PDB file of C-alpha atoms in Angstrom:
ATOM      1  CA  UNK Q   1       0.000   0.000   0.000  1.00  0.00           C
ATOM      2  CA  UNK Q   2       1.143   3.536  -0.691  1.00  0.00           C
ATOM      3  CA  UNK Q   3       0.057   6.581   1.291  1.00  0.00           C
ATOM      4  CA  UNK Q   4       1.286  10.087   0.527  1.00  0.00           C
ATOM      5  CA  UNK Q   5       4.065   8.644  -1.610  1.00  0.00           C
ATOM      6  CA  UNK Q   6       5.369   6.306   1.106  1.00  0.00           C
ATOM      7  CA  UNK Q   7       5.189   2.537   0.788  1.00  0.00           C
ATOM      8  CA  UNK Q   8       3.542   0.869   3.752  1.00  0.00           C
ATOM      9  CA  UNK Q   9       4.375  -2.755   4.435  1.00  0.00           C
ATOM     10  CA  UNK Q  10       1.656  -4.789   6.145  1.00  0.00           C
ATOM     11  CA  UNK Q  11       1.835  -8.116   7.904  1.00  0.00           C
ATOM     12  CA  UNK Q  12      -0.318 -10.870   6.454  1.00  0.00           C
ATOM     13  CA  UNK Q  13      -3.160 -10.510   8.999  1.00  0.00           C
ATOM     14  CA  UNK Q  14      -3.319  -6.743   8.587  1.00  0.00           C
ATOM     15  CA  UNK Q  15      -3.226  -7.072   4.807  1.00  0.00           C
ATOM     16  CA  UNK Q  16      -6.163  -9.519   4.812  1.00  0.00           C
ATOM     17  CA  UNK Q  17      -8.097  -7.248   7.147  1.00  0.00           C
ATOM     18  CA  UNK Q  18      -7.444  -4.238   4.926  1.00  0.00           C
ATOM     19  CA  UNK Q  19      -8.582  -6.164   1.844  1.00  0.00           C
ATOM     20  CA  UNK Q  20     -11.895  -7.084   3.484  1.00  0.00           C
ATOM     21  CA  UNK Q  21     -12.522  -3.563   4.770  1.00  0.00           C
ATOM     22  CA  UNK Q  22     -11.648  -2.000   1.408  1.00  0.00           C
ATOM     23  CA  UNK Q  23     -13.882  -4.420  -0.478  1.00  0.00           C
ATOM     24  CA  UNK Q  24     -16.820  -3.487   1.789  1.00  0.00           C
ATOM     25  CA  UNK Q  25     -16.030   0.245   2.017  1.00  0.00           C
ATOM     26  CA  UNK Q  26     -17.715   2.498   3.034  1.00  0.00           C
ATOM     27  CA  UNK Q  27     -20.004  -0.027   4.740  1.00  0.00           C
ATOM     28  CA  UNK Q  28     -19.406  -1.184   8.291  1.00  0.00           C
ATOM     29  CA  UNK Q  29     -18.167  -4.762   8.648  1.00  0.00           C
ATOM     30  CA  UNK Q  30     -19.245  -6.401  11.888  1.00  0.00           C
ATOM     31  CA  UNK Q  31     -16.690  -7.949  14.187  1.00  0.00           C
ATOM     32  CA  UNK Q  32     -18.312 -11.360  13.735  1.00  0.00           C
ATOM     33  CA  UNK Q  33     -18.204 -11.090   9.951  1.00  0.00           C
ATOM     34  CA  UNK Q  34     -14.558 -10.000   9.985  1.00  0.00           C
ATOM     35  CA  UNK Q  35     -13.614 -12.939  12.173  1.00  0.00           C
ATOM     36  CA  UNK Q  36     -15.557 -15.316   9.940  1.00  0.00           C
ATOM     37  CA  UNK Q  37     -13.955 -13.992   6.739  1.00  0.00           C
ATOM     38  CA  UNK Q  38     -10.448 -13.950   8.203  1.00  0.00           C
ATOM     39  CA  UNK Q  39     -10.444 -17.180  10.200  1.00  0.00           C
ATOM     40  CA  UNK Q  40     -13.509 -19.177   9.120  1.00  0.00           C
ATOM     41  CA  UNK Q  41     -14.679 -21.703  11.682  1.00  0.00           C
ATOM     42  CA  UNK Q  42     -11.341 -21.514  13.539  1.00  0.00           C
ATOM     43  CA  UNK Q  43     -12.067 -18.156  15.140  1.00  0.00           C
ATOM     44  CA  UNK Q  44      -9.597 -16.941  17.736  1.00  0.00           C
ATOM     45  CA  UNK Q  45     -10.543 -14.859  20.745  1.00  0.00           C
ATOM     46  CA  UNK Q  46     -11.538 -11.224  20.108  1.00  0.00           C
ATOM     47  CA  UNK Q  47      -8.192  -9.901  21.222  1.00  0.00           C
ATOM     48  CA  UNK Q  48      -6.592 -11.120  17.984  1.00  0.00           C
ATOM     49  CA  UNK Q  49      -8.991  -9.046  15.878  1.00  0.00           C
ATOM     50  CA  UNK Q  50      -8.278  -6.018  18.056  1.00  0.00           C
ATOM     51  CA  UNK Q  51      -4.570  -6.664  17.666  1.00  0.00           C
ATOM     52  CA  UNK Q  52      -4.888  -6.718  13.876  1.00  0.00           C
ATOM     53  CA  UNK Q  53      -6.976  -3.527  13.903  1.00  0.00           C
ATOM     54  CA  UNK Q  54      -4.353  -1.855  16.094  1.00  0.00           C
ATOM     55  CA  UNK Q  55      -1.541  -2.936  13.741  1.00  0.00           C
ATOM     56  CA  UNK Q  56      -3.510  -1.784  10.693  1.00  0.00           C
ATOM     57  CA  UNK Q  57      -4.185   1.613  12.239  1.00  0.00           C
ATOM     58  CA  UNK Q  58      -0.586   2.007  13.293  1.00  0.00           C
ATOM     59  CA  UNK Q  59       0.579   1.152   9.775  1.00  0.00           C
ATOM     60  CA  UNK Q  60      -1.810   3.106   7.568  1.00  0.00           C
ATOM     61  CA  UNK Q  61      -3.072   5.887   9.833  1.00  0.00           C
ATOM     62  CA  UNK Q  62      -0.040   6.414  12.059  1.00  0.00           C
ATOM     63  CA  UNK Q  63       0.555  10.104  12.691  1.00  0.00           C
ATOM     64  CA  UNK Q  64      -1.492  11.256   9.706  1.00  0.00           C
ATOM     65  CA  UNK Q  65      -4.152  13.779  10.715  1.00  0.00           C
ATOM     66  CA  UNK Q  66      -6.793  12.111   8.508  1.00  0.00           C
ATOM     67  CA  UNK Q  67      -7.672   8.527   9.448  1.00  0.00           C
ATOM     68  CA  UNK Q  68      -8.905   5.732   7.169  1.00  0.00           C
ATOM     69  CA  UNK Q  69      -9.838   3.101   9.767  1.00  0.00           C
ATOM     70  CA  UNK Q  70     -12.953   3.890  11.764  1.00  0.00           C
ATOM     71  CA  UNK Q  71     -14.512   2.029  14.657  1.00  0.00           C
ATOM     72  CA  UNK Q  72     -18.287   1.941  14.801  1.00  0.00           C
ATOM     73  CA  UNK Q  73     -18.906   1.284  18.504  1.00  0.00           C
ATOM     74  CA  UNK Q  74     -20.680  -1.980  19.340  1.00  0.00           C
ATOM     75  CA  UNK Q  75     -20.855  -2.869  15.609  1.00  0.00           C
ATOM     76  CA  UNK Q  76     -17.528  -3.192  13.800  1.00  0.00           C
ATOM     77  CA  UNK Q  77     -15.086  -1.348  11.603  1.00  0.00           C
ATOM     78  CA  UNK Q  78     -14.896   0.361   8.238  1.00  0.00           C
ATOM     79  CA  UNK Q  79     -12.502   2.100   5.892  1.00  0.00           C
ATOM     80  CA  UNK Q  80     -13.476   5.542   4.650  1.00  0.00           C
ATOM     81  CA  UNK Q  81     -11.822   8.187   2.558  1.00  0.00           C
ATOM     82  CA  UNK Q  82     -11.040  10.770   5.224  1.00  0.00           C
ATOM     83  CA  UNK Q  83     -11.401  13.569   2.704  1.00  0.00           C
ATOM     84  CA  UNK Q  84     -14.968  12.535   1.889  1.00  0.00           C
ATOM     85  CA  UNK Q  85     -16.044  11.844   5.475  1.00  0.00           C
ATOM     86  CA  UNK Q  86     -18.274   9.030   6.756  1.00  0.00           C
TER      87      UNK Q  86
END
C-alpha cells in the first residue's frame, strides 16, 4: 500500500483485514463477519482481531491527521476516505 508517496508494508493478517474492509467500504463490517472472513470456523478470541486492527491503524493511519480506519462502537469497523467523510 502507498500513502502520501510512502510505501507501507503490512503483515499478512493486517493485509487480509485491509482487503476485506476495502472491499466493503464504506459499509461497516461487523466484528463477527470480519472474524468469519479472516479465520472461518477456527475463530480466535476477540483480542486477535483487536490486535490486527491496532496494527492496521498504526501502519496506515499512524501520525497522519486524517484517518482511514474507523470504529463503529458496538458494531464493527470500516474504511473511509477521510477527505470525503463518513
